[in-house]
JSON list of C-alpha atoms in Angstrom, two decimals:
[
{"chain": "N", "resi": 1, "resn": "GLU", "atom": "CA", "xyz": [-123.54, 106.04, -127.73]},
{"chain": "N", "resi": 2, "resn": "THR", "atom": "CA", "xyz": [-124.64, 103.80, -124.88]},
{"chain": "N", "resi": 3, "resn": "PHE", "atom": "CA", "xyz": [-124.19, 100.02, -125.29]},
{"chain": "N", "resi": 4, "resn": "LEU", "atom": "CA", "xyz": [-125.71, 98.89, -122.04]},
{"chain": "N", "resi": 5, "resn": "ASP", "atom": "CA", "xyz": [-129.50, 99.28, -121.26]},
{"chain": "N", "resi": 6, "resn": "GLN", "atom": "CA", "xyz": [-129.34, 101.00, -117.96]},
{"chain": "N", "resi": 7, "resn": "SER", "atom": "CA", "xyz": [-133.24, 101.21, -117.42]},
{"chain": "N", "resi": 8, "resn": "ASN", "atom": "CA", "xyz": [-133.27, 98.29, -115.02]},
{"chain": "N", "resi": 9, "resn": "THR", "atom": "CA", "xyz": [-130.13, 98.53, -113.02]},
{"chain": "N", "resi": 10, "resn": "MET", "atom": "CA", "xyz": [-129.24, 98.68, -109.33]},
{"chain": "N", "resi": 11, "resn": "PRO", "atom": "CA", "xyz": [-126.74, 101.14, -107.88]},
{"chain": "N", "resi": 12, "resn": "PHE", "atom": "CA", "xyz": [-123.25, 99.82, -107.24]},
{"chain": "N", "resi": 13, "resn": "ASN", "atom": "CA", "xyz": [-122.19, 101.61, -104.12]},
{"chain": "N", "resi": 14, "resn": "LYS", "atom": "CA", "xyz": [-119.57, 99.42, -102.43]},
{"chain": "N", "resi": 15, "resn": "VAL", "atom": "CA", "xyz": [-119.46, 95.81, -103.50]},
{"chain": "N", "resi": 16, "resn": "ILE", "atom": "CA", "xyz": [-121.11, 93.14, -105.71]},
{"chain": "N", "resi": 17, "resn": "GLU", "atom": "CA", "xyz": [-121.18, 89.75, -103.84]},
{"chain": "N", "resi": 18, "resn": "VAL", "atom": "CA", "xyz": [-122.65, 86.44, -104.82]},
{"chain": "N", "resi": 19, "resn": "ASP", "atom": "CA", "xyz": [-122.79, 83.54, -102.46]},
{"chain": "N", "resi": 20, "resn": "LYS", "atom": "CA", "xyz": [-123.18, 79.77, -103.36]},
{"chain": "N", "resi": 21, "resn": "VAL", "atom": "CA", "xyz": [-124.52, 80.66, -106.94]},
{"chain": "N", "resi": 22, "resn": "ASN", "atom": "CA", "xyz": [-125.68, 77.64, -108.94]},
{"chain": "N", "resi": 23, "resn": "PHE", "atom": "CA", "xyz": [-126.98, 77.75, -112.57]},
{"chain": "N", "resi": 24, "resn": "VAL", "atom": "CA", "xyz": [-128.35, 74.98, -114.89]},
{"chain": "N", "resi": 25, "resn": "TYR", "atom": "CA", "xyz": [-129.50, 75.73, -118.38]},
{"chain": "N", "resi": 26, "resn": "GLU", "atom": "CA", "xyz": [-132.99, 74.17, -118.98]},
{"chain": "N", "resi": 27, "resn": "GLY", "atom": "CA", "xyz": [-132.72, 70.69, -120.53]},
{"chain": "N", "resi": 28, "resn": "ARG", "atom": "CA", "xyz": [-129.23, 70.19, -119.29]},
{"chain": "N", "resi": 29, "resn": "ALA", "atom": "CA", "xyz": [-128.20, 67.66, -116.54]},
{"chain": "N", "resi": 30, "resn": "LYS", "atom": "CA", "xyz": [-124.91, 69.13, -115.67]},
{"chain": "N", "resi": 31, "resn": "SER", "atom": "CA", "xyz": [-124.55, 72.64, -113.79]},
{"chain": "N", "resi": 32, "resn": "THR", "atom": "CA", "xyz": [-122.91, 75.41, -115.68]},
{"chain": "N", "resi": 33, "resn": "LEU", "atom": "CA", "xyz": [-122.17, 77.20, -112.37]},
{"chain": "N", "resi": 34, "resn": "SER", "atom": "CA", "xyz": [-121.81, 75.21, -109.18]},
{"chain": "N", "resi": 35, "resn": "ASN", "atom": "CA", "xyz": [-121.34, 76.78, -105.67]},
{"chain": "N", "resi": 36, "resn": "ILE", "atom": "CA", "xyz": [-119.73, 80.06, -107.09]},
{"chain": "N", "resi": 37, "resn": "ASN", "atom": "CA", "xyz": [-118.62, 82.68, -104.57]},
{"chain": "N", "resi": 38, "resn": "LEU", "atom": "CA", "xyz": [-117.58, 86.11, -105.76]},
{"chain": "N", "resi": 39, "resn": "LYS", "atom": "CA", "xyz": [-116.96, 89.47, -104.16]},
{"chain": "N", "resi": 40, "resn": "ILE", "atom": "CA", "xyz": [-115.99, 92.52, -106.29]},
{"chain": "N", "resi": 41, "resn": "GLN", "atom": "CA", "xyz": [-115.18, 95.81, -104.55]},
{"chain": "N", "resi": 42, "resn": "LYS", "atom": "CA", "xyz": [-116.13, 99.01, -106.25]},
{"chain": "N", "resi": 43, "resn": "GLY", "atom": "CA", "xyz": [-113.20, 100.39, -108.25]},
{"chain": "N", "resi": 44, "resn": "SER", "atom": "CA", "xyz": [-111.49, 96.97, -108.68]},
{"chain": "N", "resi": 45, "resn": "GLN", "atom": "CA", "xyz": [-110.77, 95.33, -111.89]},
{"chain": "N", "resi": 46, "resn": "VAL", "atom": "CA", "xyz": [-111.84, 91.66, -112.60]},
{"chain": "N", "resi": 47, "resn": "GLY", "atom": "CA", "xyz": [-111.01, 89.33, -115.38]},
{"chain": "N", "resi": 48, "resn": "LEU", "atom": "CA", "xyz": [-112.73, 86.00, -116.05]},
{"chain": "N", "resi": 49, "resn": "ILE", "atom": "CA", "xyz": [-110.47, 83.36, -117.63]},
{"chain": "N", "resi": 50, "resn": "GLY", "atom": "CA", "xyz": [-111.27, 79.91, -118.50]},
{"chain": "N", "resi": 51, "resn": "GLU", "atom": "CA", "xyz": [-111.76, 77.39, -121.27]},
{"chain": "N", "resi": 52, "resn": "SER", "atom": "CA", "xyz": [-114.69, 77.75, -123.83]},
{"chain": "N", "resi": 53, "resn": "GLY", "atom": "CA", "xyz": [-117.92, 76.62, -122.29]},
{"chain": "N", "resi": 54, "resn": "SER", "atom": "CA", "xyz": [-116.55, 76.96, -118.63]},
{"chain": "N", "resi": 55, "resn": "GLY", "atom": "CA", "xyz": [-119.35, 79.48, -117.56]},
{"chain": "N", "resi": 56, "resn": "LYS", "atom": "CA", "xyz": [-117.65, 82.90, -117.92]},
{"chain": "N", "resi": 57, "resn": "THR", "atom": "CA", "xyz": [-120.43, 84.42, -119.89]},
{"chain": "N", "resi": 58, "resn": "THR", "atom": "CA", "xyz": [-123.08, 82.81, -117.69]},
{"chain": "N", "resi": 59, "resn": "LEU", "atom": "CA", "xyz": [-121.47, 84.22, -114.54]},
{"chain": "N", "resi": 60, "resn": "GLY", "atom": "CA", "xyz": [-121.10, 87.69, -116.08]},
{"chain": "N", "resi": 61, "resn": "ARG", "atom": "CA", "xyz": [-124.77, 87.75, -117.23]},
{"chain": "N", "resi": 62, "resn": "SER", "atom": "CA", "xyz": [-125.88, 86.31, -113.72]},
{"chain": "N", "resi": 63, "resn": "VAL", "atom": "CA", "xyz": [-123.95, 89.06, -111.83]},
{"chain": "N", "resi": 64, "resn": "MET", "atom": "CA", "xyz": [-125.38, 91.80, -114.25]},
{"chain": "N", "resi": 65, "resn": "GLY", "atom": "CA", "xyz": [-128.93, 90.41, -113.65]},
{"chain": "N", "resi": 66, "resn": "ARG", "atom": "CA", "xyz": [-129.48, 89.13, -117.22]}
]
């Protein structure tokens, strides 16, 4: 059983990199993500740790293009 919809994905050949990412939810004054830089090499393991509401899910969704 496949849990992820892979119909709209890009290949992951070497690295996923984001540079100076900012995100604000509509209707909010404060940024959820501010000036985020991240580089993930293929084959590496990454964990996102933080308090509830700190933007972990938002970052993951942004990196995944959702």
